Short mmCIF file of C-alpha atoms in Angstrom, two decimals:
data_model
loop_
_atom_site.label_atom_id
_atom_site.label_comp_id
_atom_site.label_asym_id
_atom_site.label_seq_id
_atom_site.Cartn_x
_atom_site.Cartn_y
_atom_site.Cartn_z
CA MET A 1 -9.13 -1.10 -39.15
CA PRO A 2 -12.00 1.04 -37.89
CA SER A 3 -11.32 4.10 -35.70
CA ILE A 4 -11.46 4.38 -32.14
CA ALA A 5 -14.56 6.58 -32.74
CA ASP A 6 -16.40 3.56 -34.11
CA GLN A 7 -15.82 1.24 -31.65
CA VAL A 8 -18.39 1.84 -28.05
CA PRO A 9 -17.98 -1.13 -25.09
CA ILE A 10 -20.65 -3.15 -24.95
CA ALA A 11 -22.20 -1.42 -21.78
CA GLU A 12 -19.94 0.95 -20.24
CA GLY A 13 -17.54 0.73 -16.77
CA LEU A 14 -16.66 -2.89 -17.33
CA PHE A 15 -13.07 -2.08 -18.49
CA THR A 16 -10.99 0.72 -18.79
CA TRP A 17 -11.89 1.71 -22.51
CA PRO A 18 -10.08 3.12 -25.26
CA SER A 19 -6.93 2.33 -23.92
CA ASN A 20 -3.84 -0.37 -25.34
CA ASP A 21 -3.78 -2.11 -22.63
CA PRO A 22 -7.46 -2.72 -20.72
CA ARG A 23 -8.36 -4.42 -18.11
CA LEU A 24 -11.62 -5.44 -16.51
CA LEU A 25 -12.89 -3.22 -13.84
CA GLY A 26 -14.08 -4.41 -10.21
CA SER A 27 -14.88 -2.80 -7.15
CA LYS A 28 -13.06 -3.20 -4.12
CA CYS A 29 -14.53 -3.00 -0.24
CA ARG A 30 -12.63 -0.44 1.73
CA ASP A 31 -13.50 -2.09 5.31
CA CYS A 32 -13.09 -5.79 4.25
CA GLY A 33 -11.12 -5.92 0.62
CA VAL A 34 -13.85 -8.11 -0.84
CA VAL A 35 -13.55 -7.52 -4.75
CA THR A 36 -16.31 -7.68 -6.81
CA PHE A 37 -16.88 -7.43 -10.87
CA PRO A 38 -18.67 -6.05 -12.21
CA ALA A 39 -17.33 -2.78 -9.59
CA GLN A 40 -20.70 -2.29 -7.42
CA SER A 41 -20.72 0.80 -4.72
CA GLY A 42 -22.16 -1.55 -1.84
CA CYS A 43 -20.22 -4.83 -0.04
CA PRO A 44 -21.96 -8.39 -0.82
CA ALA A 45 -19.60 -9.85 1.55
CA CYS A 46 -19.75 -6.95 4.57
CA CYS A 47 -22.91 -5.07 3.39
CA GLY A 48 -20.45 -1.76 3.61
CA GLN A 49 -21.00 1.17 1.28
CA ASP A 50 -17.66 2.51 1.00
CA THR A 51 -16.15 1.14 -2.68
CA GLU A 52 -13.06 1.71 -4.84
CA THR A 53 -12.74 1.07 -8.68
CA LEU A 54 -10.30 -1.52 -8.76
CA GLU A 55 -8.22 -2.11 -12.02
CA LEU A 56 -8.46 -6.39 -12.09
CA GLU A 57 -4.90 -8.88 -12.82
CA ARG A 58 -4.88 -9.99 -16.67
CA GLN A 59 -3.76 -13.31 -16.26
CA GLY A 60 -5.61 -16.12 -13.85
CA LYS A 61 -6.44 -19.69 -14.51
CA LEU A 62 -8.84 -21.58 -15.89
CA TRP A 63 -11.19 -22.40 -12.14
CA THR A 64 -14.60 -24.41 -14.42
CA TRP A 65 -15.87 -24.01 -17.62
CA THR A 66 -18.39 -25.32 -20.00
CA ILE A 67 -19.07 -25.16 -23.29
CA GLN A 68 -22.58 -23.55 -24.67
CA GLY A 69 -23.90 -26.17 -27.49
CA PHE A 70 -27.20 -24.51 -28.80
CA LEU A 71 -27.38 -21.84 -30.14
CA PRO A 72 -29.16 -19.31 -26.90
CA ASN A 73 -32.22 -17.47 -27.58
CA ARG A 74 -32.73 -13.51 -28.70
CA PRO A 75 -33.74 -11.66 -27.39
CA PRO A 76 -31.39 -11.36 -24.81
CA TYR A 77 -28.49 -12.95 -27.47
CA GLU A 78 -27.04 -10.49 -30.32
CA GLY A 79 -23.76 -12.97 -31.44
CA PRO A 80 -23.39 -12.85 -34.61
CA GLU A 81 -24.85 -16.52 -35.62
CA THR A 82 -27.71 -17.89 -37.08
CA PRO A 83 -28.89 -21.45 -36.79
CA GLU A 84 -26.44 -22.91 -39.40
CA THR A 85 -23.38 -20.67 -39.03
CA PHE A 86 -23.47 -21.37 -34.96
CA ARG A 87 -20.68 -22.94 -33.55
CA PRO A 88 -20.27 -24.45 -29.84
CA PHE A 89 -18.45 -21.40 -27.72
CA GLY A 90 -16.73 -21.53 -24.25
CA VAL A 91 -17.72 -20.40 -20.33
CA GLY A 92 -16.06 -20.18 -17.89
CA TYR A 93 -14.84 -18.58 -14.67
CA VAL A 94 -11.34 -17.20 -14.39
CA GLU A 95 -9.55 -16.60 -11.11
CA LEU A 96 -7.25 -13.40 -11.18
CA PRO A 97 -4.76 -13.88 -8.60
CA GLY A 98 -5.78 -12.44 -5.16
CA GLN A 99 -9.04 -10.86 -6.73
CA VAL A 100 -11.50 -12.20 -7.44
CA ARG A 101 -13.73 -15.30 -9.99
CA VAL A 102 -14.87 -13.43 -13.28
CA GLU A 103 -17.05 -15.41 -15.82
CA ALA A 104 -16.77 -14.50 -19.67
CA ARG A 105 -16.67 -16.44 -23.13
CA LEU A 106 -13.50 -18.50 -23.76
CA GLN A 107 -11.96 -18.06 -27.15
CA THR A 108 -10.08 -20.60 -28.27
CA GLU A 109 -9.60 -22.98 -31.41
CA ASP A 110 -9.95 -26.03 -30.11
CA LEU A 111 -12.16 -26.65 -27.26
CA SER A 112 -11.32 -29.74 -26.61
CA LYS A 113 -8.16 -28.50 -24.46
CA LEU A 114 -10.65 -26.53 -21.88
CA ARG A 115 -9.40 -27.88 -18.87
CA ILE A 116 -9.86 -26.62 -14.66
CA GLY A 117 -6.30 -24.81 -14.08
CA MET A 118 -5.11 -24.23 -17.62
CA ASP A 119 -3.81 -20.06 -17.26
CA MET A 120 -5.94 -17.78 -19.31
CA ASP A 121 -5.23 -13.41 -20.66
CA LEU A 122 -7.49 -11.49 -20.95
CA VAL A 123 -8.67 -10.70 -24.40
CA VAL A 124 -11.16 -7.22 -25.17
CA GLU A 125 -11.48 -7.01 -28.78
CA LYS A 126 -15.35 -7.28 -31.31
CA TYR A 127 -17.86 -8.57 -30.53
CA ILE A 128 -20.55 -7.82 -33.00
CA GLU A 129 -21.30 -5.05 -35.35
CA ARG A 130 -23.97 -2.77 -34.24
CA ASP A 131 -25.87 0.68 -35.68
CA GLY A 132 -22.30 0.64 -38.24
CA LYS A 133 -20.78 0.32 -34.61
CA ASP A 134 -18.35 -2.24 -34.03
CA ILE A 135 -19.24 -3.53 -30.10
CA ILE A 136 -15.98 -4.35 -28.16
CA ALA A 137 -16.53 -7.06 -25.06
CA PHE A 138 -14.31 -8.99 -23.10
CA PHE A 139 -12.88 -12.77 -23.23
CA PHE A 140 -10.56 -14.77 -22.31
CA ARG A 141 -7.94 -17.08 -23.81
CA PRO A 142 -5.14 -19.62 -23.17
CA SER A 143 -2.51 -18.24 -22.87
CA ASP A 144 -0.73 -20.13 -24.83
CA GLU A 145 -2.23 -19.29 -28.32
CA SER A 146 -1.72 -15.56 -27.15
CA MET B 1 -49.48 -25.46 16.34
CA ASP B 2 -49.10 -28.26 13.99
CA VAL B 3 -49.70 -28.37 11.26
CA ALA B 4 -50.75 -31.54 8.71
CA ILE B 5 -51.41 -32.10 4.61
CA ILE B 6 -54.75 -34.07 5.27
CA GLY B 7 -55.88 -33.46 0.87
CA ILE B 8 -53.80 -33.76 -2.70
CA GLY B 9 -53.98 -33.09 -6.09
CA ILE B 10 -51.84 -32.59 -9.15
CA HIS B 11 -53.06 -32.62 -13.14
CA PRO B 12 -50.93 -34.28 -15.13
CA PHE B 13 -47.36 -32.65 -16.06
CA GLY B 14 -46.21 -32.19 -19.47
CA ARG B 15 -48.02 -30.88 -22.05
CA THR B 16 -51.68 -30.71 -22.52
CA GLU B 17 -52.81 -28.74 -25.41
CA GLY B 18 -55.59 -26.26 -24.94
CA VAL B 19 -55.82 -26.06 -21.92
CA THR B 20 -54.22 -23.00 -19.67
CA GLY B 21 -51.36 -23.18 -16.80
CA LEU B 22 -54.53 -21.49 -14.53
CA GLU B 23 -57.13 -24.22 -15.78
CA GLN B 24 -54.68 -27.26 -14.56
CA GLY B 25 -53.94 -25.17 -11.17
CA THR B 26 -57.95 -25.38 -10.58
CA HIS B 27 -57.89 -28.74 -11.93
CA ALA B 28 -55.42 -29.70 -9.03
CA ALA B 29 -57.47 -27.39 -6.61
CA ARG B 30 -61.12 -29.74 -7.19
CA GLN B 31 -58.77 -33.02 -6.99
CA ALA B 32 -57.16 -31.63 -4.04
CA LEU B 33 -60.53 -31.31 -1.94
CA ALA B 34 -62.05 -34.00 -3.24
CA ASP B 35 -59.63 -35.80 -1.97
CA THR B 36 -61.01 -34.43 1.89
CA GLY B 37 -63.93 -34.39 1.60
CA LEU B 38 -63.48 -30.33 1.73
CA ASP B 39 -65.87 -27.55 -0.10
CA TRP B 40 -64.08 -24.12 -1.76
CA SER B 41 -66.05 -22.56 0.78
CA ASP B 42 -64.37 -24.26 3.87
CA MET B 43 -61.39 -22.75 2.76
CA GLN B 44 -60.06 -20.36 5.39
CA PHE B 45 -57.06 -18.85 2.97
CA ALA B 46 -54.80 -19.97 -0.29
CA TYR B 47 -51.24 -19.05 -1.23
CA GLY B 48 -50.57 -19.80 -4.74
CA GLY B 49 -47.92 -19.53 -8.02
CA SER B 50 -46.84 -19.59 -10.96
CA SER B 51 -43.67 -18.15 -12.93
CA ALA B 52 -45.09 -17.81 -16.91
CA ALA B 53 -49.11 -18.96 -16.41
CA GLY B 54 -50.71 -15.84 -15.05
CA ALA B 55 -52.31 -14.91 -10.99
CA ALA B 56 -52.90 -17.56 -9.11
CA ASP B 57 -55.29 -15.83 -7.44
CA THR B 58 -57.85 -15.13 -10.27
CA MET B 59 -58.87 -18.69 -10.12
CA VAL B 60 -61.41 -18.22 -7.63
CA SER B 61 -63.54 -16.74 -10.45
CA LYS B 62 -64.12 -20.96 -10.84
CA LEU B 63 -63.43 -22.23 -8.00
CA GLY B 64 -66.43 -19.66 -6.11
CA LEU B 65 -66.29 -15.99 -5.12
CA THR B 66 -65.59 -16.89 -1.15
CA GLY B 67 -63.86 -13.97 0.36
CA LEU B 68 -61.17 -16.24 1.23
CA GLN B 69 -58.03 -14.34 2.04
CA PHE B 70 -55.63 -15.36 -1.57
CA ILE B 71 -52.23 -13.96 -1.63
CA ASN B 72 -49.67 -14.69 -4.59
CA VAL B 73 -46.88 -16.14 -4.28
CA SER B 74 -43.64 -14.98 -6.93
CA ASN B 75 -40.04 -16.33 -6.07
CA GLY B 76 -38.98 -18.42 -9.43
CA CYS B 77 -37.83 -22.19 -8.99
CA ALA B 78 -38.87 -22.44 -5.12
CA THR B 79 -42.70 -20.52 -5.66
CA GLY B 80 -44.68 -23.77 -5.02
CA GLY B 81 -42.36 -24.43 -1.77
CA SER B 82 -42.87 -20.87 -1.00
CA ALA B 83 -46.45 -21.05 -0.74
CA LEU B 84 -46.55 -24.55 0.83
CA GLN B 85 -44.72 -22.13 3.99
CA SER B 86 -46.34 -19.77 4.13
CA ALA B 87 -49.95 -21.61 4.58
CA TYR B 88 -48.00 -23.45 6.94
CA MET B 89 -46.85 -20.15 8.98
CA ALA B 90 -50.73 -19.02 8.06
CA ILE B 91 -51.65 -22.14 10.50
CA GLN B 92 -49.10 -22.20 12.77
CA SER B 93 -49.29 -18.72 14.14
CA GLY B 94 -53.21 -19.52 14.76
CA MET B 95 -54.43 -16.99 12.54
CA PHE B 96 -56.01 -19.93 10.56
CA ASP B 97 -57.28 -23.52 10.43
CA ILE B 98 -57.66 -24.85 7.12
CA GLY B 99 -56.48 -23.82 3.20
CA MET B 100 -54.60 -24.09 0.26
CA ALA B 101 -51.10 -24.15 -1.31
CA VAL B 102 -51.10 -24.24 -4.73
CA GLY B 103 -48.79 -23.52 -7.92
CA PHE B 104 -48.79 -24.48 -11.71
CA ASP B 105 -47.45 -23.45 -14.85
CA LYS B 106 -46.73 -23.13 -18.60
CA HIS B 107 -44.13 -22.81 -19.98
CA PRO B 108 -43.03 -22.40 -23.82
CA ARG B 109 -40.89 -24.81 -25.52
CA GLY B 110 -37.05 -24.65 -25.36
CA ALA B 111 -35.03 -23.46 -23.34
CA PHE B 112 -36.07 -20.75 -20.42
CA THR B 113 -35.84 -16.94 -22.02
CA ILE B 114 -33.78 -14.65 -19.46
CA ASN B 115 -34.63 -11.00 -18.81
CA PRO B 116 -30.75 -10.43 -17.42
CA GLU B 117 -32.05 -6.59 -16.08
CA GLY B 118 -34.74 -7.84 -14.99
CA SER B 119 -32.59 -10.14 -12.65
CA GLY B 120 -30.79 -7.93 -11.21
CA LEU B 121 -27.57 -7.75 -14.31
CA GLY B 122 -26.17 -6.12 -16.91
CA LYS B 123 -27.74 -5.81 -20.56
CA TRP B 124 -24.77 -6.80 -22.14
CA TYR B 125 -24.35 -10.19 -20.12
CA GLY B 126 -27.77 -11.99 -22.28
CA ASP B 127 -26.19 -10.02 -25.29
CA ILE B 128 -22.73 -11.64 -24.80
CA GLY B 129 -24.99 -15.63 -24.57
CA MET B 130 -24.20 -16.16 -20.74
CA ALA B 131 -27.79 -15.50 -19.56
CA LEU B 132 -28.57 -19.36 -19.46
CA THR B 133 -29.11 -21.44 -16.62
CA PRO B 134 -27.87 -25.04 -18.87
CA GLN B 135 -24.23 -23.50 -18.55
CA PHE B 136 -24.52 -22.31 -15.01
CA PHE B 137 -25.88 -26.28 -13.96
CA GLY B 138 -22.56 -27.42 -16.23
CA MET B 139 -19.82 -25.15 -14.83
CA LYS B 140 -21.06 -26.26 -11.21
CA ILE B 141 -20.60 -30.08 -12.11
CA GLN B 142 -17.76 -29.27 -14.03
CA ARG B 143 -15.68 -28.04 -10.76
CA TYR B 144 -17.49 -30.70 -8.89
CA MET B 145 -16.37 -33.71 -10.91
CA HIS B 146 -12.96 -32.15 -10.63
CA ASP B 147 -13.01 -31.69 -6.97
CA TYR B 148 -14.50 -35.47 -5.98
CA ASP B 149 -14.01 -37.14 -8.97
CA ILE B 150 -16.91 -38.10 -9.61
CA THR B 151 -17.45 -39.68 -13.95
CA GLU B 152 -19.85 -38.67 -16.52
CA ASP B 153 -20.51 -42.78 -15.48
CA ALA B 154 -22.84 -41.55 -12.57
CA LEU B 155 -24.88 -38.29 -14.75
CA VAL B 156 -26.18 -41.48 -16.98
CA ARG B 157 -27.27 -43.35 -13.86
CA VAL B 158 -28.77 -40.10 -12.55
CA ALA B 159 -30.74 -39.69 -15.50
CA VAL B 160 -31.74 -43.60 -17.03
CA LYS B 161 -33.49 -43.97 -12.74
CA ASN B 162 -35.09 -41.38 -13.03
CA TYR B 163 -36.79 -42.01 -16.34
CA ARG B 164 -37.35 -45.53 -15.02
CA ASN B 165 -39.16 -44.02 -12.64
CA GLY B 166 -41.17 -41.80 -14.50
CA SER B 167 -42.43 -44.91 -16.53
CA LYS B 168 -44.12 -46.11 -13.52
CA ASN B 169 -45.50 -42.63 -12.52
CA PRO B 170 -49.28 -42.25 -14.75
CA ASN B 171 -48.64 -38.52 -14.27
CA ALA B 172 -45.17 -37.85 -15.39
CA TRP B 173 -44.38 -36.21 -18.92
CA ARG B 174 -41.35 -38.59 -19.96
CA ARG B 175 -43.13 -42.42 -19.35
CA LYS B 176 -40.48 -43.89 -21.70
CA PRO B 177 -37.62 -45.01 -19.81
CA PHE B 178 -33.60 -44.51 -21.69
CA SER B 179 -31.21 -47.28 -21.98
CA TYR B 180 -27.47 -46.29 -20.72
CA GLU B 181 -26.21 -45.81 -24.54
CA ASP B 182 -30.07 -43.18 -24.72
CA VAL B 183 -28.96 -40.65 -21.94
CA ALA B 184 -24.65 -41.23 -22.93
CA GLU B 185 -25.07 -40.71 -26.89
CA SER B 186 -27.81 -37.70 -26.21
CA MET B 187 -26.59 -34.78 -27.58
CA MET B 188 -24.36 -32.36 -25.43
CA VAL B 189 -25.62 -29.49 -24.15
CA CYS B 190 -23.78 -27.83 -21.68
CA HIS B 191 -20.17 -30.05 -20.75
CA PRO B 192 -20.19 -32.48 -19.56
CA LEU B 193 -24.42 -32.32 -19.63
CA ARG B 194 -26.76 -33.77 -22.19
CA LYS B 195 -29.93 -33.38 -23.13
CA TYR B 196 -31.58 -36.10 -21.58
CA MET B 197 -29.77 -35.55 -18.19
CA PHE B 198 -31.47 -31.74 -18.53
CA CYS B 199 -35.12 -31.48 -17.40
CA SER B 200 -37.48 -29.31 -19.81
CA PRO B 201 -39.19 -27.13 -19.29
CA ALA B 202 -43.08 -27.91 -18.93
CA GLU B 203 -46.81 -27.59 -17.68
CA GLY B 204 -48.88 -29.28 -14.81
CA ALA B 205 -50.02 -27.78 -11.26
CA CYS B 206 -50.30 -29.03 -7.50
CA ALA B 207 -52.39 -28.43 -4.65
CA MET B 208 -52.60 -29.23 -0.93
CA ILE B 209 -54.74 -28.74 1.89
CA LEU B 210 -53.31 -27.74 4.86
CA CYS B 211 -54.97 -27.73 8.91
CA ARG B 212 -54.47 -27.76 12.80
CA ALA B 213 -53.00 -31.05 13.16
CA ASP B 214 -55.33 -31.89 16.39
CA LYS B 215 -57.95 -31.73 13.44
CA ALA B 216 -56.68 -33.77 10.97
CA ARG B 217 -58.56 -37.08 11.30
CA LYS B 218 -61.39 -35.63 11.66
CA TYR B 219 -60.62 -34.67 7.74
CA THR B 220 -58.68 -38.11 6.72
CA ALA B 221 -57.44 -40.99 7.93
CA LYS B 222 -54.07 -40.29 7.08
CA PRO B 223 -52.45 -37.14 7.36
CA VAL B 224 -49.08 -36.49 6.94
CA PHE B 225 -47.89 -33.94 9.26
CA LEU B 226 -45.28 -30.62 7.90
CA LYS B 227 -42.61 -31.21 10.67
CA ALA B 228 -40.32 -28.48 8.35
CA VAL B 229 -40.85 -25.95 5.88
CA ALA B 230 -37.72 -23.51 5.25
CA VAL B 231 -36.16 -21.29 2.47
CA LYS B 232 -33.25 -19.95 2.35
CA THR B 233 -31.55 -17.75 -0.15
CA ARG B 234 -27.61 -17.41 -1.49
CA GLN B 235 -24.71 -16.47 1.18
CA PHE B 236 -21.31 -14.63 -0.02
CA GLY B 237 -19.58 -16.38 -1.41
CA SER B 238 -21.45 -20.12 -2.19
CA PHE B 239 -21.91 -20.25 -6.04
CA GLU B 240 -25.16 -19.68 -8.15
CA VAL B 241 -26.55 -19.23 -10.98
CA PHE B 242 -26.56 -15.27 -12.59
CA SER B 243 -23.19 -14.84 -11.15
CA GLN B 244 -20.42 -12.84 -12.93
CA SER B 245 -18.20 -13.15 -10.95
CA GLN B 246 -17.45 -15.22 -7.52
CA ALA B 247 -15.91 -14.92 -3.91
CA LEU B 248 -12.56 -16.73 -4.16
CA ASP B 249 -13.58 -18.06 -0.50
CA ARG B 250 -16.27 -21.07 -1.35
CA ALA B 251 -19.46 -20.66 1.01
CA PRO B 252 -22.09 -23.16 2.04
CA ALA B 253 -24.98 -23.32 -0.94
CA PRO B 254 -27.92 -22.08 -0.22
CA THR B 255 -29.20 -25.98 -0.08
CA VAL B 256 -26.80 -26.43 2.69
CA GLN B 257 -28.62 -23.31 4.74
CA ALA B 258 -32.38 -24.78 3.96
CA SER B 259 -31.56 -28.47 4.60
CA ARG B 260 -29.75 -28.07 8.18
CA ALA B 261 -32.47 -25.79 9.61
CA ALA B 262 -35.36 -28.38 8.58
CA PHE B 263 -33.38 -31.39 10.54
CA GLU B 264 -33.06 -28.88 13.40
CA MET B 265 -36.57 -27.90 13.33
CA ALA B 266 -37.94 -31.02 12.43
CA GLY B 267 -35.58 -32.78 15.38
CA VAL B 268 -34.71 -36.06 13.27
CA GLY B 269 -31.27 -36.54 11.09
CA PRO B 270 -30.42 -37.05 7.54
CA GLU B 271 -30.11 -40.95 8.36
CA ASP B 272 -34.01 -40.69 9.59
CA ILE B 273 -35.25 -40.17 5.39
CA ASP B 274 -36.74 -43.22 3.89
CA VAL B 275 -37.41 -41.19 0.87
CA ALA B 276 -36.56 -37.88 -0.87
CA GLN B 277 -37.36 -36.06 -3.94
CA LEU B 278 -34.13 -33.46 -4.26
CA GLN B 279 -34.16 -30.90 -7.32
CA ASP B 280 -32.72 -32.83 -10.88
CA THR B 281 -32.75 -29.89 -13.13
CA GLU B 282 -30.11 -31.87 -13.75
CA SER B 283 -27.91 -34.93 -13.43
CA GLY B 284 -25.19 -33.40 -11.47
CA ALA B 285 -27.72 -31.61 -9.35
CA GLU B 286 -28.85 -34.45 -8.49
CA ILE B 287 -25.46 -35.39 -7.17
CA MET B 288 -24.44 -32.41 -6.36
CA HIS B 289 -27.96 -31.79 -4.14
CA MET B 290 -27.49 -35.28 -2.07
CA ALA B 291 -24.15 -34.21 -0.74
CA GLU B 292 -25.57 -30.93 -0.01
CA ASN B 293 -28.64 -32.05 2.22
CA GLY B 294 -26.02 -34.32 4.44
CA PHE B 295 -27.71 -37.48 2.95
CA CYS B 296 -23.90 -38.32 1.98
CA ALA B 297 -20.12 -37.00 1.42
CA ASP B 298 -19.14 -35.40 -0.90
CA GLY B 299 -17.75 -37.95 -3.43
CA ASP B 300 -19.73 -40.86 -2.15
CA GLN B 301 -22.08 -40.24 -5.07
CA GLU B 302 -20.49 -42.15 -7.24
CA LYS B 303 -20.68 -45.64 -5.50
CA TRP B 304 -23.85 -44.43 -4.31
CA LEU B 305 -25.23 -44.79 -7.91
CA GLN B 306 -22.71 -48.04 -8.79
CA GLU B 307 -24.83 -49.82 -5.73
CA GLY B 308 -28.32 -48.70 -6.69
CA TYR B 309 -28.69 -46.95 -2.74
CA THR B 310 -30.53 -44.24 -4.29
CA GLU B 311 -33.16 -46.65 -6.57
CA ILE B 312 -36.81 -47.20 -5.13
CA ASP B 313 -35.79 -50.05 -2.91
CA GLY B 314 -32.41 -48.65 -2.43
CA LYS B 315 -31.48 -47.73 1.46
CA LEU B 316 -32.54 -43.69 0.30
CA PRO B 317 -35.06 -44.14 -2.49
CA VAL B 318 -34.48 -40.03 -4.68
CA ASN B 319 -36.82 -38.63 -6.77
CA THR B 320 -39.65 -41.93 -7.25
CA ASP B 321 -41.26 -39.46 -9.38
CA GLY B 322 -39.41 -39.43 -12.01
CA GLY B 323 -38.90 -35.89 -10.44
CA CYS B 324 -37.86 -32.48 -12.83
CA MET B 325 -36.22 -34.98 -15.23
CA ALA B 326 -39.38 -37.39 -15.88
CA ASN B 327 -41.85 -34.38 -15.37
CA GLY B 328 -41.17 -31.51 -16.54
CA GLU B 329 -40.75 -27.95 -15.00
CA PRO B 330 -43.33 -25.90 -14.78
CA VAL B 331 -42.14 -23.80 -12.25
CA GLY B 332 -44.85 -22.72 -9.86
CA ALA B 333 -45.70 -26.87 -9.36
CA SER B 334 -42.96 -28.16 -8.90
CA GLY B 335 -41.74 -27.85 -5.29
CA LEU B 336 -45.39 -29.09 -4.59
CA ARG B 337 -45.03 -32.51 -6.35
CA GLN B 338 -42.17 -33.64 -4.50
CA VAL B 339 -44.50 -32.72 -1.80
CA TYR B 340 -46.94 -34.09 -3.29
CA GLU B 341 -45.70 -37.49 -4.27
CA ILE B 342 -43.94 -38.04 -0.76
CA CYS B 343 -47.57 -38.07 0.23
CA LEU B 344 -47.87 -40.52 -1.95
CA GLN B 345 -45.50 -42.52 -1.16
CA LEU B 346 -46.32 -42.11 3.31
CA ARG B 347 -49.52 -42.89 2.78
CA GLY B 348 -48.78 -46.33 1.05
CA GLU B 349 -50.40 -44.76 -2.83
CA ALA B 350 -47.83 -45.00 -4.74
CA GLY B 351 -48.53 -47.73 -6.98
CA GLU B 352 -46.14 -49.21 -8.97
CA ARG B 353 -43.73 -47.07 -7.32
CA GLN B 354 -44.42 -47.22 -3.84
CA VAL B 355 -41.53 -47.55 -1.80
CA PRO B 356 -41.44 -50.48 0.69
CA ASP B 357 -41.37 -50.90 4.35
CA ASN B 358 -44.28 -47.95 4.35
CA PRO B 359 -41.47 -45.65 4.41
CA SER B 360 -42.99 -43.20 7.48
CA THR B 361 -40.35 -39.85 7.08
CA GLY B 362 -39.60 -38.32 3.64
CA TYR B 363 -37.77 -35.20 2.58
CA THR B 364 -38.09 -32.84 -0.32
CA HIS B 365 -36.29 -29.97 -1.92
CA VAL B 366 -36.03 -27.25 -4.10
CA TYR B 367 -33.24 -25.41 -6.05
CA GLY B 368 -33.27 -22.39 -8.59
CA ALA B 369 -32.07 -18.87 -9.65
CA PRO B 370 -31.41 -16.56 -8.06
CA GLY B 371 -29.70 -18.98 -5.72
CA LEU B 372 -32.59 -19.40 -3.61
CA SER B 373 -33.46 -23.57 -1.15
CA GLY B 374 -36.93 -24.60 -0.22
CA VAL B 375 -36.70 -27.59 2.27
CA THR B 376 -39.58 -29.79 3.52
CA VAL B 377 -39.56 -32.90 6.54
CA LEU B 378 -42.84 -34.87 6.33
CA THR B 379 -44.03 -37.65 8.77
CA THR B 380 -47.08 -39.80 9.28
#
């Protein structure tokens, strides 16, 4: 198990880290209440500039999905696959109750089970290794696989 | 001041080795001039653009250094449409009488490569494999099919129609029709969309000459009048490409806003349109855009496609030139290609793919990243 010092989030401010119960970090407009992810200083709904950081729910429902069927171009893609080892992966929007729909990669053993409306859980874990460090990213996984 | 299109030009779409995008643009510009019998020196202004093939204004070194006002336009997939709208405004304002809109492009093979930071996104978004437009198209139609009971059959029918239309278009890239099975059994790219349901990045160019409507018949016996042009960007809550999150409450797409604005400006409605070119980045886009542009209700597309309503001899022919699917997607040129096709149809010069019964009112629609839409209404 690598030490926490060897684990680096894929970007600052996307989720609480280090943490035993990591949460995605959004922002909530103090004027109109609209929630955005990632956190941002301006409100895209009412054009206000008074937002606060909000820890998002870690469970939600799959709102829509697709399966990425080919190896994405590098750059910008930094996944570990080669053309030989690439396996299609899921991408979707997960609706977090009363907050916002977040776009994320989906982790599942069986892509054929993906359905709109299924329960999903946040997963924060290693994505790739870079410069000797583990790069930590967020995913959603079907609740019945968690 | 009404505005007319009096000359049109095109460089064939697809792959043209050894010819730069700029040269293709110059070819289209010369053809548009020849169509009217005018010279480059008659142009008082030009608006032009490409997304990946250089600065349009540099084509003056080939066309002639006449000193005209030439403004480069860069507006994603609406680049051509935005050049046209700019030309429209230049004439409508009374500042100029006659000028050109031109768009061209030349993209490398394969999916578009996106620079996430240049699109206002975090670098992580590309690192993790989400900066891909096909994913958005897959996710948007996936939800739409769920909400409105659209089946995969409809996706296949759109593609088969567009390649069939493309096979009748000498300027199209893909000239071979695909069978239902060819499309339905092609590789899954981004579920539920398959390889032959998508357009591909490509090359091509289009140009048109616009002038004051009251002077149009001086140059051509068949002017096409630009009754409306509208460009709109996304509102909060619409489901758009490259959205790291979405609002819980859906808002209408920018296409809905652009379409309504254009119909209001033209003083006509969807029922008045005889032929339409709708953005068909992939099959799902054409299906959703049929409803977003007001031509049918959400969910009616299944019946429309089964009954052949959008075929060349149907009640609303859509993408008669084969659309982006058969022509490919040179980003800077596609919006003008749609207008080029409507001009041919309204002039009765579309040959084998001519819509019957002398169509008099046409419609074009583009949609692109990061959520903008451009619509025109054209009449004889």
